[in-house]
Coordinates of N, CA and C in Angstrom, one line a residue:
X291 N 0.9 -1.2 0.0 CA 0.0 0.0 0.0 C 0.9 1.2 0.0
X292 N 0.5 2.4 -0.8 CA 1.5 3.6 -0.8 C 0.5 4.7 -0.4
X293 N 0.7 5.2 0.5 CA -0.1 6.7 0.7 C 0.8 8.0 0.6
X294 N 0.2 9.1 0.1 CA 1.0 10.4 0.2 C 0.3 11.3 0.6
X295 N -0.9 11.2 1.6 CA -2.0 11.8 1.7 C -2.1 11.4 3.8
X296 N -1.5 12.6 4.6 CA -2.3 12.2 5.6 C -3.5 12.1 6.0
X297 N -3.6 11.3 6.9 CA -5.2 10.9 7.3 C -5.9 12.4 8.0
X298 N -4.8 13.0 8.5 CA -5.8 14.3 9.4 C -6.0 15.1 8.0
X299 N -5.9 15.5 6.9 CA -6.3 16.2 5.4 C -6.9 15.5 4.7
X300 N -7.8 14.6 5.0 CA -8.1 13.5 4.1 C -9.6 13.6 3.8
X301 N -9.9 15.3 3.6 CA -11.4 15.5 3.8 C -11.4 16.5 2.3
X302 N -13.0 16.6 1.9 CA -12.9 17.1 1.0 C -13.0 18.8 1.1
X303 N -12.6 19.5 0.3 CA -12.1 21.1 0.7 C -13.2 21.5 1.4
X304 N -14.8 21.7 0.4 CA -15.8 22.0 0.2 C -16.9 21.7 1.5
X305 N -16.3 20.6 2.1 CA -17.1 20.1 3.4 C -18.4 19.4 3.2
X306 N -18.6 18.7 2.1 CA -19.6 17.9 1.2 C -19.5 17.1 2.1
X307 N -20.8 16.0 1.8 CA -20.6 14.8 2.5 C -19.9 13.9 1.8
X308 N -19.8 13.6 1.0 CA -18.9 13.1 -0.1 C -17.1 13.2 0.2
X309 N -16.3 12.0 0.8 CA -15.8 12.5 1.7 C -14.4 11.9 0.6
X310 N -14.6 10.7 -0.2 CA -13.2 9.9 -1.0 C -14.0 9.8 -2.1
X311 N -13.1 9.3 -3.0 CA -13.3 8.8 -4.3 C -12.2 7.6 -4.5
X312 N -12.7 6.6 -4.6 CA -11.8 5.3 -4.6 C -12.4 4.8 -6.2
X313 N -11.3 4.4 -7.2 CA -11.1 3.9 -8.2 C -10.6 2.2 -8.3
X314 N -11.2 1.9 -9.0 CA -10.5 0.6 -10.0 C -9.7 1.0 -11.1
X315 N -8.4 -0.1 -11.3 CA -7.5 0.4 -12.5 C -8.0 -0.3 -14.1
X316 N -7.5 -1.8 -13.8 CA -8.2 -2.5 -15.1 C -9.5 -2.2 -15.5
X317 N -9.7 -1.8 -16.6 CA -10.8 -1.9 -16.9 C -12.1 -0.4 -16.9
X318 N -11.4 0.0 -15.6 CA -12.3 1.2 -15.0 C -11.8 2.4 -15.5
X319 N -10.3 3.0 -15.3 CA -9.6 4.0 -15.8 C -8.6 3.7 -17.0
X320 N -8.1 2.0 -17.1 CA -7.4 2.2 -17.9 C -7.8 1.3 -19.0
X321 N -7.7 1.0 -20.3 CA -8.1 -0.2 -21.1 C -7.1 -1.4 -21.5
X322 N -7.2 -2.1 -20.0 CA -6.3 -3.1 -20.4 C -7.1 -4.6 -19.8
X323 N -8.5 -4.8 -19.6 CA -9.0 -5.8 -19.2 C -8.1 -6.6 -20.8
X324 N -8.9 -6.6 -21.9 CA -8.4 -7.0 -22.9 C -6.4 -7.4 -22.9
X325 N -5.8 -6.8 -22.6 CA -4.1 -6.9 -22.0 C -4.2 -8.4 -21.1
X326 N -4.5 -8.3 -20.3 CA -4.5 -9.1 -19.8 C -5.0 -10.5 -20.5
X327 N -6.2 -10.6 -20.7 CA -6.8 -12.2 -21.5 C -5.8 -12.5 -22.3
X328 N -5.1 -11.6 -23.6 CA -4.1 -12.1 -24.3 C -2.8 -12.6 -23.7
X329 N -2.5 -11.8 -22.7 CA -1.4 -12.7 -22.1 C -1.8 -13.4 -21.1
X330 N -3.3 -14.4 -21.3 CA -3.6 -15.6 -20.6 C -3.5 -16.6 -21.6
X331 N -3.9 -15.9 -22.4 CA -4.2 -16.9 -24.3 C -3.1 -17.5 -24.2
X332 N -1.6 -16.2 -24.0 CA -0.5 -16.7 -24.7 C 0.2 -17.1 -24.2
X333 N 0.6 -17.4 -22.5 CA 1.2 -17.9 -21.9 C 0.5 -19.0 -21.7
X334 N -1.1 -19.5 -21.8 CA -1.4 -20.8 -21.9 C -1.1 -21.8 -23.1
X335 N -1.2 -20.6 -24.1 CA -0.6 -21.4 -25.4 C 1.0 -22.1 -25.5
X336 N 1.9 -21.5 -24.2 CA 3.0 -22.0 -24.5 C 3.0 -23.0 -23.8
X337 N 2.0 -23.4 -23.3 CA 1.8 -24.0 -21.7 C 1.5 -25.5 -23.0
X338 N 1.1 -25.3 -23.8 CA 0.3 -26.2 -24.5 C -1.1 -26.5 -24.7
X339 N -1.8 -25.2 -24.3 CA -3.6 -25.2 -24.0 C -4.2 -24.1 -24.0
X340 N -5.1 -24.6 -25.0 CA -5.5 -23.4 -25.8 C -7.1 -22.7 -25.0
X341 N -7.4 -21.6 -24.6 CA -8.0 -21.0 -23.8 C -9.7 -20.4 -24.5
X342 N -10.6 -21.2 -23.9 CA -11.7 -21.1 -24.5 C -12.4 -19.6 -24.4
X343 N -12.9 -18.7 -25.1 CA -13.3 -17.5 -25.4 C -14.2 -17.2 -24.1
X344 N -15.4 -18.2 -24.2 CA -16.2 -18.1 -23.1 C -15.6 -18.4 -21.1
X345 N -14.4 -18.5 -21.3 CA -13.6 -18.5 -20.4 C -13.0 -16.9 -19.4
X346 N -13.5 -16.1 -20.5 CA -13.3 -14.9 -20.1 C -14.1 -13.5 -19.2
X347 N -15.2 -14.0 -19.2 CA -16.2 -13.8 -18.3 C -16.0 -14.1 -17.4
X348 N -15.4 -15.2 -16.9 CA -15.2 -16.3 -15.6 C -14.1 -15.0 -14.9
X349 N -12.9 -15.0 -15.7 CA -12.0 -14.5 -15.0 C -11.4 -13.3 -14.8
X350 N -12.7 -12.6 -16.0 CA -12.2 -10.5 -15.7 C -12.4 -10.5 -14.3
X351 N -11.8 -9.2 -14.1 CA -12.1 -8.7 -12.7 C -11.9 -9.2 -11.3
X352 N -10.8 -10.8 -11.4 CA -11.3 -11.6 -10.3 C -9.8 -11.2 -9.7
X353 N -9.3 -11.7 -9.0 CA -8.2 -11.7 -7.9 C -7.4 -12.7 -8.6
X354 N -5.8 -12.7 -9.1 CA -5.3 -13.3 -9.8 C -5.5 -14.9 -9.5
X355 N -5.2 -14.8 -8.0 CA -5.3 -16.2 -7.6 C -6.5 -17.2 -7.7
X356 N -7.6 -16.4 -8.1 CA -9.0 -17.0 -8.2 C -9.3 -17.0 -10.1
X357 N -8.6 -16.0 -10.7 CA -8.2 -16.6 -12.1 C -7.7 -17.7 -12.6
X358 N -6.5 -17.6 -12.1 CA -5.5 -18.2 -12.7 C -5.9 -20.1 -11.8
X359 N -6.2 -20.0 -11.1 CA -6.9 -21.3 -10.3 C -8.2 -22.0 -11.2
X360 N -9.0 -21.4 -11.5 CA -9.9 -21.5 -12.7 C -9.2 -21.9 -13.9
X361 N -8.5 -21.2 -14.2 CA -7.5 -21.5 -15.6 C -6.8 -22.8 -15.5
X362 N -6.3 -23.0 -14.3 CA -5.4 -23.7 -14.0 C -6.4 -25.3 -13.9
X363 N -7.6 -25.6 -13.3 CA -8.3 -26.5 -13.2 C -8.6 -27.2 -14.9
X364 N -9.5 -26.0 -15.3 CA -9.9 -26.1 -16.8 C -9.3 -26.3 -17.7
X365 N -7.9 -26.3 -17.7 CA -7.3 -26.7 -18.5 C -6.8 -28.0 -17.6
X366 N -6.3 -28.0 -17.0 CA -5.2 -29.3 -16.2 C -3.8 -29.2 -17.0
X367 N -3.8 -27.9 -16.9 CA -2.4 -27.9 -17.1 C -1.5 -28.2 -15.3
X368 N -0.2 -28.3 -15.9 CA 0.3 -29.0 -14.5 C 1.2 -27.8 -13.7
X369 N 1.2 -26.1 -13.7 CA 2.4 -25.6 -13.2 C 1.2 -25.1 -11.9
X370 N 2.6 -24.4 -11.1 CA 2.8 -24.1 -9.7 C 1.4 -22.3 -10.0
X371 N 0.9 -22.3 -9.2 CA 0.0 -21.0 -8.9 C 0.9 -20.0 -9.2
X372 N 1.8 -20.0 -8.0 CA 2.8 -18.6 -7.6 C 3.5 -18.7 -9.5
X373 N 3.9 -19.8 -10.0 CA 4.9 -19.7 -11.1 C 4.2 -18.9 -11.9
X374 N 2.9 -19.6 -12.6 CA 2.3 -19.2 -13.5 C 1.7 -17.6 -12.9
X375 N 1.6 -17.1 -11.8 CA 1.5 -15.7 -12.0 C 2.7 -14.7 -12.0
X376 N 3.9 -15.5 -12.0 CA 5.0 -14.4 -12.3 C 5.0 -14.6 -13.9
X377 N 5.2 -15.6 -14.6 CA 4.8 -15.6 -16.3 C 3.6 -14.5 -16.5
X378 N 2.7 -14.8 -15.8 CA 1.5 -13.8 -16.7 C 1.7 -12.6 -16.3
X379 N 2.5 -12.1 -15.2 CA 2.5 -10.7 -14.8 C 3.6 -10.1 -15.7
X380 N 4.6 -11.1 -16.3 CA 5.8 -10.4 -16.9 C 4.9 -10.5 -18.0
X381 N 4.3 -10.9 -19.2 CA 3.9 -11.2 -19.9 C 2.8 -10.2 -20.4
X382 N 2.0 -9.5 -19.4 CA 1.6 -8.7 -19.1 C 2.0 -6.9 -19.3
X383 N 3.2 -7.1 -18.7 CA 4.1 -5.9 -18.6 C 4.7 -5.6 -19.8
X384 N 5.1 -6.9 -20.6 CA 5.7 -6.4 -21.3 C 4.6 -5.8 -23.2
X385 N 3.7 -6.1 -22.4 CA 1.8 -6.0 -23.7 C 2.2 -4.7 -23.4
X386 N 2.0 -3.9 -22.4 CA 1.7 -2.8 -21.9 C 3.0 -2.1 -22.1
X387 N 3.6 -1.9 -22.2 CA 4.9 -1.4 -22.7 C 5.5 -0.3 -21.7
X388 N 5.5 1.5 -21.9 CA 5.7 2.1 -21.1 C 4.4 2.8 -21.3
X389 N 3.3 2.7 -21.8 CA 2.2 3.7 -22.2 C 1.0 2.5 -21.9
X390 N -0.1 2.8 -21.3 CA -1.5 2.0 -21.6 C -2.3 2.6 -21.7
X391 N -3.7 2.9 -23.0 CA -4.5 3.4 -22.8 C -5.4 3.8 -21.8
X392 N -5.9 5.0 -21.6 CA -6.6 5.2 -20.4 C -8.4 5.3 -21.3
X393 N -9.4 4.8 -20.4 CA -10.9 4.7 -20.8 C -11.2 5.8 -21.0
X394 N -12.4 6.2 -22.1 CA -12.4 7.7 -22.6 C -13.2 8.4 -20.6
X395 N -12.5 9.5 -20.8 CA -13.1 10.3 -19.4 C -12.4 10.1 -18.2
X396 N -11.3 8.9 -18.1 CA -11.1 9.1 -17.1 C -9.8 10.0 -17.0
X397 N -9.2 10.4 -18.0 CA -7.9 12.2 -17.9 C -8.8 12.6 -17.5
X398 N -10.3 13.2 -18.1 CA -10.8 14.3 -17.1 C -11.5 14.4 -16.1
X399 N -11.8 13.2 -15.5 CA -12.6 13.3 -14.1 C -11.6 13.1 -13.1
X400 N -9.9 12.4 -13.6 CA -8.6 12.4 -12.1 C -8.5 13.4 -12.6
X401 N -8.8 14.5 -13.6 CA -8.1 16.1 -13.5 C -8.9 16.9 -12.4
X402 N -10.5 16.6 -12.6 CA -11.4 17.5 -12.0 C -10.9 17.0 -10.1
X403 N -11.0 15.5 -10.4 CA -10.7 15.5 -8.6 C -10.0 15.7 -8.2
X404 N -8.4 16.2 -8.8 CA -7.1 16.7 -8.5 C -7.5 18.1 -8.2
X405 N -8.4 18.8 -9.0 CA -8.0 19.9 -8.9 C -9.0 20.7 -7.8
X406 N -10.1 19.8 -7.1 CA -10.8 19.9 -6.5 C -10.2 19.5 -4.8
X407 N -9.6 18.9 -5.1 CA -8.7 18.1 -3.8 C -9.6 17.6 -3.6
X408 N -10.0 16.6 -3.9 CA -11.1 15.6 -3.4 C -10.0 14.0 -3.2
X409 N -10.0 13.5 -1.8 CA -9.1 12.4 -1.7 C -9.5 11.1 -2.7
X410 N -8.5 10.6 -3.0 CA -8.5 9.7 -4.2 C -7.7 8.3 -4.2
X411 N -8.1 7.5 -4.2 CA -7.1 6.3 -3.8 C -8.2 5.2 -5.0
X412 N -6.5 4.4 -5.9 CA -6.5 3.3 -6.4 C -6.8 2.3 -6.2
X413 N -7.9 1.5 -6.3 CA -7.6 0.3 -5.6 C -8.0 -0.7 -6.5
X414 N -7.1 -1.8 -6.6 CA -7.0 -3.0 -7.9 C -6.6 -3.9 -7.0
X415 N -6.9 -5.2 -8.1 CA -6.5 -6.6 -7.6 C -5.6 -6.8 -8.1
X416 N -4.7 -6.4 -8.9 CA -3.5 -6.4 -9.6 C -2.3 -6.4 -8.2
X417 N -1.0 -6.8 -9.1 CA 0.1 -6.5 -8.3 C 0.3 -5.4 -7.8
X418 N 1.3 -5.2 -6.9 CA 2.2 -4.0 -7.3 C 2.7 -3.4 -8.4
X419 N 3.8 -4.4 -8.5 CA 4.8 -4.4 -9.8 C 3.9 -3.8 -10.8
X420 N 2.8 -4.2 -11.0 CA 1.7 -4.2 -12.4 C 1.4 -2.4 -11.9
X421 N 0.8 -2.4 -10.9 CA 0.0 -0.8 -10.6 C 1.4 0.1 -10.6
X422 N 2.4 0.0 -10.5 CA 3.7 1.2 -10.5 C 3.7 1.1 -11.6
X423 N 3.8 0.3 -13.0 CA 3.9 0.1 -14.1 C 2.7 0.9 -14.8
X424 N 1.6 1.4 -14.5 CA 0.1 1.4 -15.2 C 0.2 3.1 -14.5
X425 N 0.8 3.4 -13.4 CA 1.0 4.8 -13.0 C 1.9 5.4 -13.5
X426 N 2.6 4.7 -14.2 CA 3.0 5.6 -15.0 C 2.1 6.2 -16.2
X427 N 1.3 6.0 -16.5 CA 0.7 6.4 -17.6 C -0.7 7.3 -16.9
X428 N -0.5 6.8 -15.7 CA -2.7 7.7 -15.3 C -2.0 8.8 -14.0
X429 N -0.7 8.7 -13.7 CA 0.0 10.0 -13.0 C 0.3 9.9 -11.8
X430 N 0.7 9.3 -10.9 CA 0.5 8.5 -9.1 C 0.3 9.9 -8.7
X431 N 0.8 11.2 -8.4 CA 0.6 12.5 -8.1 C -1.1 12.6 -7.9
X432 N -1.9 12.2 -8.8 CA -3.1 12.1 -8.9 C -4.2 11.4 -7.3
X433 N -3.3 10.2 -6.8 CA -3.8 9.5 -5.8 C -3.2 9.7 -4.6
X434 N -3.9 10.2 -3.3 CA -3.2 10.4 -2.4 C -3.3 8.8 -1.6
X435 N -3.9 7.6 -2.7 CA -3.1 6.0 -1.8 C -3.6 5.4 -3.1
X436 N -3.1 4.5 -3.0 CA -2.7 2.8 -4.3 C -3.1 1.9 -2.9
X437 N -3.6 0.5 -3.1 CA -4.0 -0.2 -2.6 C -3.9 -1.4 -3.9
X438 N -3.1 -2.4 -3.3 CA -2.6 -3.5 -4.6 C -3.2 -4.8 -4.0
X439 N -3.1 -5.4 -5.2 CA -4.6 -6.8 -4.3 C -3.1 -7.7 -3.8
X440 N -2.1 -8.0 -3.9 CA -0.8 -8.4 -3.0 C -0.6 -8.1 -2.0
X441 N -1.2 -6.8 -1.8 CA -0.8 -6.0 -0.2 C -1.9 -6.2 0.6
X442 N -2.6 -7.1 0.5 CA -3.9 -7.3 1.4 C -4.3 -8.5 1.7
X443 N -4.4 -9.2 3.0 CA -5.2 -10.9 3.0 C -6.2 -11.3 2.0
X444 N -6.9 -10.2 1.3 CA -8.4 -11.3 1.2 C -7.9 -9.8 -0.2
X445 N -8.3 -9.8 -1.0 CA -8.6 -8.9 -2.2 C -10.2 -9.3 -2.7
X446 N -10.3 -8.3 -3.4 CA -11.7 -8.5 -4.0 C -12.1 -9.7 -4.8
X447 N -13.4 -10.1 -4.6 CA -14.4 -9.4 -4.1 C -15.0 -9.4 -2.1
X448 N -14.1 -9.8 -1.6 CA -13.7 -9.4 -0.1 C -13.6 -7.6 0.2
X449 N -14.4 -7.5 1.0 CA -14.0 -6.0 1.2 C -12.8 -5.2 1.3
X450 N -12.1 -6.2 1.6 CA -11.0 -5.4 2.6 C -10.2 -4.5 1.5
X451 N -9.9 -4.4 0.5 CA -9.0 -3.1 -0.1 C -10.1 -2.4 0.2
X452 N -11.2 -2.1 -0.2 CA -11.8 -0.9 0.0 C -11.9 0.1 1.5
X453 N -12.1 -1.2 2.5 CA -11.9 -0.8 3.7 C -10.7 -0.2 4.5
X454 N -9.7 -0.7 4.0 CA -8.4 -0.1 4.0 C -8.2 0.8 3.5
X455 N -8.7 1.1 2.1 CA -8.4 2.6 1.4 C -9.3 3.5 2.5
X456 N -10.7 3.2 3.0 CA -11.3 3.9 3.5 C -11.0 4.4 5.1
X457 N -10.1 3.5 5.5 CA -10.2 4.1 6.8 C -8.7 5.1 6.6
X458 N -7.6 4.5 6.1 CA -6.5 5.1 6.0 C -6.7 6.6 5.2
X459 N -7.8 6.8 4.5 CA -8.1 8.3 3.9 C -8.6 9.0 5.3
X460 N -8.9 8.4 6.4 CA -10.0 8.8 7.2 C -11.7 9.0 6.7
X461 N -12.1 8.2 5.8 CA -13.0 8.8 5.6 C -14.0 7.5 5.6
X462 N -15.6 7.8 5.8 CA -16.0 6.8 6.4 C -16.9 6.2 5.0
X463 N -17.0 4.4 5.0 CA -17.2 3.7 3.6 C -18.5 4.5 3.5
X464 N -19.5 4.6 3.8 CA -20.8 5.4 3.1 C -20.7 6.5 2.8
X465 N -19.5 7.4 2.9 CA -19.2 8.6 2.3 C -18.5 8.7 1.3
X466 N -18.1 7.4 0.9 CA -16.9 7.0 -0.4 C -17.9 6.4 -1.7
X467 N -17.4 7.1 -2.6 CA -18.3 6.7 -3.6 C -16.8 5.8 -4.6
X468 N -17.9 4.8 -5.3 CA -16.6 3.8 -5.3 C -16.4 3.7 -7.3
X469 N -16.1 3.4 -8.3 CA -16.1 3.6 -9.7 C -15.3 2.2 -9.7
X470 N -16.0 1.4 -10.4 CA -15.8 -0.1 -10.6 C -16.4 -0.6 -11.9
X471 N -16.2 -1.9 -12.8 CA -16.1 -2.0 -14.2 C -16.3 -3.5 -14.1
X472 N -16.7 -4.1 -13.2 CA -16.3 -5.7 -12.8 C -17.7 -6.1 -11.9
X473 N -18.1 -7.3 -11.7 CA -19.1 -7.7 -10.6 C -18.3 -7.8 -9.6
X474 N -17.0 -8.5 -10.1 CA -16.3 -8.9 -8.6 C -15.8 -7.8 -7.6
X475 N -15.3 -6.8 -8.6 CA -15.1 -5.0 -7.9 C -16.4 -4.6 -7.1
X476 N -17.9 -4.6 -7.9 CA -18.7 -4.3 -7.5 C -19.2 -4.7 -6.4
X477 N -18.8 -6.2 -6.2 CA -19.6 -6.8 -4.9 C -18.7 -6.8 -3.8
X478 N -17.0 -6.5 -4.3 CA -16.4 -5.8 -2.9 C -16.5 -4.3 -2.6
X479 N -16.6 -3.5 -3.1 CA -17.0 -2.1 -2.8 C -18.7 -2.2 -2.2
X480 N -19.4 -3.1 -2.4 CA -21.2 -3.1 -1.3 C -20.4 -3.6 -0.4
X481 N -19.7 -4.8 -0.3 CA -19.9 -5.4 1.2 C -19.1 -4.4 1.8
X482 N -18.5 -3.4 1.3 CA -17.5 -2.5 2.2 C -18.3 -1.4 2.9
X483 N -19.5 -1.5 2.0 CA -20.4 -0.1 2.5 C -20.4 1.1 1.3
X484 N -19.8 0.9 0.1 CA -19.5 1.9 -0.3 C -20.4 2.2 -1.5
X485 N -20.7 3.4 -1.5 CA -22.0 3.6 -3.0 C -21.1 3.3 -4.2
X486 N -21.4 3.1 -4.8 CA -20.6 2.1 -6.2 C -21.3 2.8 -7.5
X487 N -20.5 3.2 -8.1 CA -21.1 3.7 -10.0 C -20.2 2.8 -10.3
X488 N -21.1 1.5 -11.7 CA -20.6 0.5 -12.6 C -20.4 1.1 -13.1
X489 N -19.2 1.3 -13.8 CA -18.6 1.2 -15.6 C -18.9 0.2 -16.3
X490 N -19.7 -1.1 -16.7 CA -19.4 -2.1 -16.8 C -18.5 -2.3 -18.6
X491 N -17.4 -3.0 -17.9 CA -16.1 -3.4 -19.4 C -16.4 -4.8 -20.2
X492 N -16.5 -5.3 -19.4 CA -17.1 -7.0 -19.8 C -18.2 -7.4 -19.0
X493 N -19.3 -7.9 -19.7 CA -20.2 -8.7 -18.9 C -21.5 -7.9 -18.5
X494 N -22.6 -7.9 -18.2 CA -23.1 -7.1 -17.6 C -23.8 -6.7 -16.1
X495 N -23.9 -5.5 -15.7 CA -23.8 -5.0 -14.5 C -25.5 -4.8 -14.2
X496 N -26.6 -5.3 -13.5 CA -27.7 -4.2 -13.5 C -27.9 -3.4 -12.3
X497 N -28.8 -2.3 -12.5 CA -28.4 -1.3 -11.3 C -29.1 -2.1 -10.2
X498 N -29.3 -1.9 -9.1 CA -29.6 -2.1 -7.6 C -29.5 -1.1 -6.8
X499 N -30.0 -0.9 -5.4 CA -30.0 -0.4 -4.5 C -28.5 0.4 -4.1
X500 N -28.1 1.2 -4.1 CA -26.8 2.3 -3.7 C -25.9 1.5 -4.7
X501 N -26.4 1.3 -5.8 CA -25.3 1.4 -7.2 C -26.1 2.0 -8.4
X502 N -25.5 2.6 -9.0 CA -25.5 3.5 -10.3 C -24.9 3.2 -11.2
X503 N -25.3 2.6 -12.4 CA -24.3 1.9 -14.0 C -24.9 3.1 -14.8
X504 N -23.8 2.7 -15.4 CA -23.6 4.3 -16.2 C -22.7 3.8 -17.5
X505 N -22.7 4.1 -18.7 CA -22.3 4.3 -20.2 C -20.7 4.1 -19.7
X506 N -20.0 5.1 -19.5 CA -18.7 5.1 -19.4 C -18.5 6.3 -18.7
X507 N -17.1 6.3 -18.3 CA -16.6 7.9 -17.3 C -17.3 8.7 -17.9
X508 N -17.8 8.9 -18.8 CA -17.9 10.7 -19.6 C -18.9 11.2 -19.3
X509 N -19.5 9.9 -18.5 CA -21.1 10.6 -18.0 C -20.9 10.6 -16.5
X510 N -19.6 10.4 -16.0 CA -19.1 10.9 -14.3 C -18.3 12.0 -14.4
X511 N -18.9 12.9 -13.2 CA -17.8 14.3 -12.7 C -18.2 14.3 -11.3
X512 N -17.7 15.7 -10.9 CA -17.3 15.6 -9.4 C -18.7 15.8 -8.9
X513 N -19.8 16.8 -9.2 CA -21.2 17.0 -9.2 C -22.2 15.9 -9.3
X514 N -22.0 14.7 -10.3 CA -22.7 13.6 -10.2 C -22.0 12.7 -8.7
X515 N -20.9 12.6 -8.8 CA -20.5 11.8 -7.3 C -20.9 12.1 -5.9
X516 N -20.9 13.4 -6.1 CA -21.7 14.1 -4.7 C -22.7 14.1 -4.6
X517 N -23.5 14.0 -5.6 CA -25.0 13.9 -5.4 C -25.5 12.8 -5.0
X518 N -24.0 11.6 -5.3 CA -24.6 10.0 -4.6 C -24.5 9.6 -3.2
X519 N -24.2 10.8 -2.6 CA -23.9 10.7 -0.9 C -24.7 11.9 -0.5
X520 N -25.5 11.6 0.0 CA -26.2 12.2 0.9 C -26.0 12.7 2.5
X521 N -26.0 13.6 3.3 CA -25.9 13.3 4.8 C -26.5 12.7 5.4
X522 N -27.9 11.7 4.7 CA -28.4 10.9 5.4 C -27.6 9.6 5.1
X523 N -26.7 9.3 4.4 CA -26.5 8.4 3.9 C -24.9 7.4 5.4

């Protein structure tokens, strides 16, 4: 976990109820769900097993270890967990080069919340290694914490990154509005408490009770997020 944001400033300027803004990377701010499946294709392909299309639904958005475990069954291929996720992570890194696309809208909604000081923290099931790699492209300056699904017991869809980003911003989960692209993101940001806007990238999301699906970032700004926290909330 990296913070650069103390906990005693970890409020919004304005005095809104609306207190964080916690992000997902894959899929949500950057376009690399797709990055990933091909370097599952192709490191299963050297593996000698070829990766069924409808297999990809299963494993967007999950926690590597709960991917790659699925992958690892359904095929019966024979390597070690831990192995096969340092192959797919290098494999990975090297798709993504030093640049990854970012999803249309999200340059300008981490501009508006930068420039709002509205506290902001990343939080992915991805590595480290992977999220220092992907900040370089979306700005780390931008997030006063990163939250990596290696730096945590239980990763999503477990609450706990959320709840960790949430307490360490100081700020409390029903005042955190959460931006997720995954069911698995989605159903860790509710059990955490947190109001949730889907992006959905793969698969589909339907709305429910303190979640909001929405087209893509371009239809989120700082005025729609605040309006999803209420002081009764």
């Amino acid at each position: 976990m990296t913070s650069t944001v103390p906990v005693s400033i970890a409020r919004t300027a304005d005095g809104s109820a609306l207190q964080a803004v916690l992000l997902d990377m894959d899929g949500t701010l950057v376009d690399t769900e797709g990055f990933w499946w091909d370097a599952e294709v192709d490191v299963f392909a050297e593996l000698g097993h070829q990766l069924e299309e409808s297999w990809r639904d299963v494993v967007v958005g999950g926690p590597m270890s709960r991917s790659l475990g699925f992958l690892i069954e359904a095929t019966g291929v024979v390597i070690d967990l831990a192995e096969l996720s340092v192959l797919l992570n290098e494999r990975f890194e090297a798709r993504i080069a030093d640049r990854v696309p970012l999803m249309p809208g999200a340059e300008r909604l981490l501009s508006e919340l930068a420039r709002h000081n509205v506290p902001t923290a990343l939080v992915s099931a991805s590595h480290r290694r992977v999220i220092d790699r992907v900040l370089r492209s979306l700005g780390p300056e931008r997030f006063a914490l990163t939250v990596a699904g290696d730096e945590v017991p239980r990763t999503k869809p477990h609450p706990d990154p959320y709840l960790l980003a949430a307490r360490t911003l100081g700020a409390h989960p029903s005042r955190c509005a959460v931006i997720e692209d995954t069911a698995t993101g989605v159903a860790a940001a509710e059990a955490a408490g947190c109001r949730v806007v889907a992006v959905p990238s793969v698969g589909l999301i339907a709305p429910a009770p303190g979640r909001t699906v929405v087209r893509s970032l371009e239809d989120v700004d700082l005025p729609f997020l605040r309006a999803l926290i209420t002081p009764m909330n």
